[in-house]
PDB file of C-alpha atoms in Angstrom:
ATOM      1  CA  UNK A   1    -157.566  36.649-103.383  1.00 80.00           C
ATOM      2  CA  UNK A   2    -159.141  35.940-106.868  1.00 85.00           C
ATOM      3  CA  UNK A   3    -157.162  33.321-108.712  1.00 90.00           C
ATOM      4  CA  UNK A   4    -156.268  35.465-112.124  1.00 94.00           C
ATOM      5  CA  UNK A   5    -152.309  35.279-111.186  1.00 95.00           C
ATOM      6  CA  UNK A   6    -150.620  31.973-112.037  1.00 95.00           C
ATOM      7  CA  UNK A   7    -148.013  33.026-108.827  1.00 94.00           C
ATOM      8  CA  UNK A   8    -150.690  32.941-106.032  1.00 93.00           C
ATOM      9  CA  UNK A   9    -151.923  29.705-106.795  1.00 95.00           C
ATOM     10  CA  UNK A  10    -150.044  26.564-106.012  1.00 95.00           C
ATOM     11  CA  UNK A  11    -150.636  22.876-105.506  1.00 95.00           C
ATOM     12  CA  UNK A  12    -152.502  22.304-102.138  1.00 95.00           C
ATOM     13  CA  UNK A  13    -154.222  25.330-101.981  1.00 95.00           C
ATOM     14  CA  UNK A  14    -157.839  25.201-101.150  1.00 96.00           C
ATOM     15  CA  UNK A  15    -159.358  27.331-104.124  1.00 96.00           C
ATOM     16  CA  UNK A  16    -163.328  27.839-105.565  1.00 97.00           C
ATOM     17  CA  UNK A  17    -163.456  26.974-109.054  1.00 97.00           C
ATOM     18  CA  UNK A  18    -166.135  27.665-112.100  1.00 97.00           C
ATOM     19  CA  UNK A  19    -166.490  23.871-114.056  1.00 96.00           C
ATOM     20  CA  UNK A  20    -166.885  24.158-117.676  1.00 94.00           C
ATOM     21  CA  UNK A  21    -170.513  23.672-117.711  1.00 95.00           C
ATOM     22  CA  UNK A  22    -171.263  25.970-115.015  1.00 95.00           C
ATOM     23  CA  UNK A  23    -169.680  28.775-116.873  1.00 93.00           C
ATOM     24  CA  UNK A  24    -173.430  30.424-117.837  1.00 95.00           C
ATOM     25  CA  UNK A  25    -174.271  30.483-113.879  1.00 95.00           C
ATOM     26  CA  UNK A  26    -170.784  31.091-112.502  1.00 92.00           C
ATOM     27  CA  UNK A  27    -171.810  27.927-110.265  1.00 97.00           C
ATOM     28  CA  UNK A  28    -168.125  27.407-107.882  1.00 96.00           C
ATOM     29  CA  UNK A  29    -166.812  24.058-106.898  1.00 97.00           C
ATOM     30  CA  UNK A  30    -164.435  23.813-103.789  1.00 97.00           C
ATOM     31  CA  UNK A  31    -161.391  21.774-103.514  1.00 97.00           C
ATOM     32  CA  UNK A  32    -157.641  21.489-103.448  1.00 96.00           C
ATOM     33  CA  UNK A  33    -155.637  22.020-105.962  1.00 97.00           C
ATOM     34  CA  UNK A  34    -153.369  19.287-107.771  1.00 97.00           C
ATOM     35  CA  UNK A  35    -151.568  20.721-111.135  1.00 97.00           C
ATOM     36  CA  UNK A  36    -151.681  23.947-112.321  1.00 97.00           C
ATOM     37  CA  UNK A  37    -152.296  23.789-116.260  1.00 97.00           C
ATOM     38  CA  UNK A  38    -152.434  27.616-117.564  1.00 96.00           C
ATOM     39  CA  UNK A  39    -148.790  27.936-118.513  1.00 96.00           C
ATOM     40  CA  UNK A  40    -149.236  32.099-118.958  1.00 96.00           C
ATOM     41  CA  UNK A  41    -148.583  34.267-115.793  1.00 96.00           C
ATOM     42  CA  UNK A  42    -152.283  35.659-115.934  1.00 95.00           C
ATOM     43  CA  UNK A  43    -155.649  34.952-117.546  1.00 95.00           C
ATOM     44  CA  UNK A  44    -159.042  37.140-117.232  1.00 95.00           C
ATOM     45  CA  UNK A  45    -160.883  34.371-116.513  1.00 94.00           C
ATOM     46  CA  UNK A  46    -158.883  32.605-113.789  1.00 95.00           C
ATOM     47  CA  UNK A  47    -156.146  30.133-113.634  1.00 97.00           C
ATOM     48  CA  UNK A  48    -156.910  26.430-114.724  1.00 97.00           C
ATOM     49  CA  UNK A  49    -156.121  23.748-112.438  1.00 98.00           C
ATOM     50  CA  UNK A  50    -157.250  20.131-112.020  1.00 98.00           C
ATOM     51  CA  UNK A  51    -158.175  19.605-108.240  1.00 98.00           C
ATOM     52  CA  UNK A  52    -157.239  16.772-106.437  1.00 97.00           C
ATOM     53  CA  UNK A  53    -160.661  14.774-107.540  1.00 97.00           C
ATOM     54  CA  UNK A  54    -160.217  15.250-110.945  1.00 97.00           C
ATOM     55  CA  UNK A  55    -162.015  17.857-111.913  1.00 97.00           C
ATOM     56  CA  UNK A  56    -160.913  21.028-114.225  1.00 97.00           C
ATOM     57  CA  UNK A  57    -161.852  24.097-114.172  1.00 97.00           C
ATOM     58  CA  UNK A  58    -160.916  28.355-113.654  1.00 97.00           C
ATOM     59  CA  UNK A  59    -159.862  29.809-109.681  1.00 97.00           C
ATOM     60  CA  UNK A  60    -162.091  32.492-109.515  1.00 96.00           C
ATOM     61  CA  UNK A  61    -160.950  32.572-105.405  1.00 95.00           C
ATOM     62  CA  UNK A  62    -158.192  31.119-103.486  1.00 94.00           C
ATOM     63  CA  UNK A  63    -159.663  30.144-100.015  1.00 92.00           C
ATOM     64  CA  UNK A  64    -157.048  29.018 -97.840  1.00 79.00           C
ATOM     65  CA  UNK A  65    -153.257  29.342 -98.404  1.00 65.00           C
ATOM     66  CA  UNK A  66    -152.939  26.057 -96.207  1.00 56.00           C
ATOM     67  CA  UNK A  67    -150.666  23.563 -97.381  1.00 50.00           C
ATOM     68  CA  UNK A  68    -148.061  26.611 -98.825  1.00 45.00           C
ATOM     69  CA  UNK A  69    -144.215  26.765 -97.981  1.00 40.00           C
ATOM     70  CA  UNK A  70    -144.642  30.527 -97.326  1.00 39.00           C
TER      71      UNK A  70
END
């Protein structure tokens, strides 16, 4: 699942992320997911979250749906 819809992505979620400066290479960074902070219900570029370390950055791909209620 790509991570462009703010209702597939939820905290706990194991998602691959593009950081800020690796926007040019489209470098992804793995990790779980801690707040959601796009407040729209979709964005082109991916959701922003802030993963459990710290880091922020766009879902370009959800990778595990563990942790979910559903």
């Amino acid at each position: 699942m790509d991570g462009t819809k703010r209702a597939g992505i939820k905290p706990g979620l194991e998602v691959d992320i593009v950081l800020k400066q690796d926007q040019r290479t489209g470098r992804t960074t793995r990790g779980i997911v801690k707040d959601i902070l796009t407040k729209s219900p979709d964005h082109p570029h991916g959701i922003k979250v802030r993963l459990q370390d710290g880091q922020v950055g766009r879902v370009k791909r959800v990778v595990t749906a563990a942790g979910s209620a559903e």
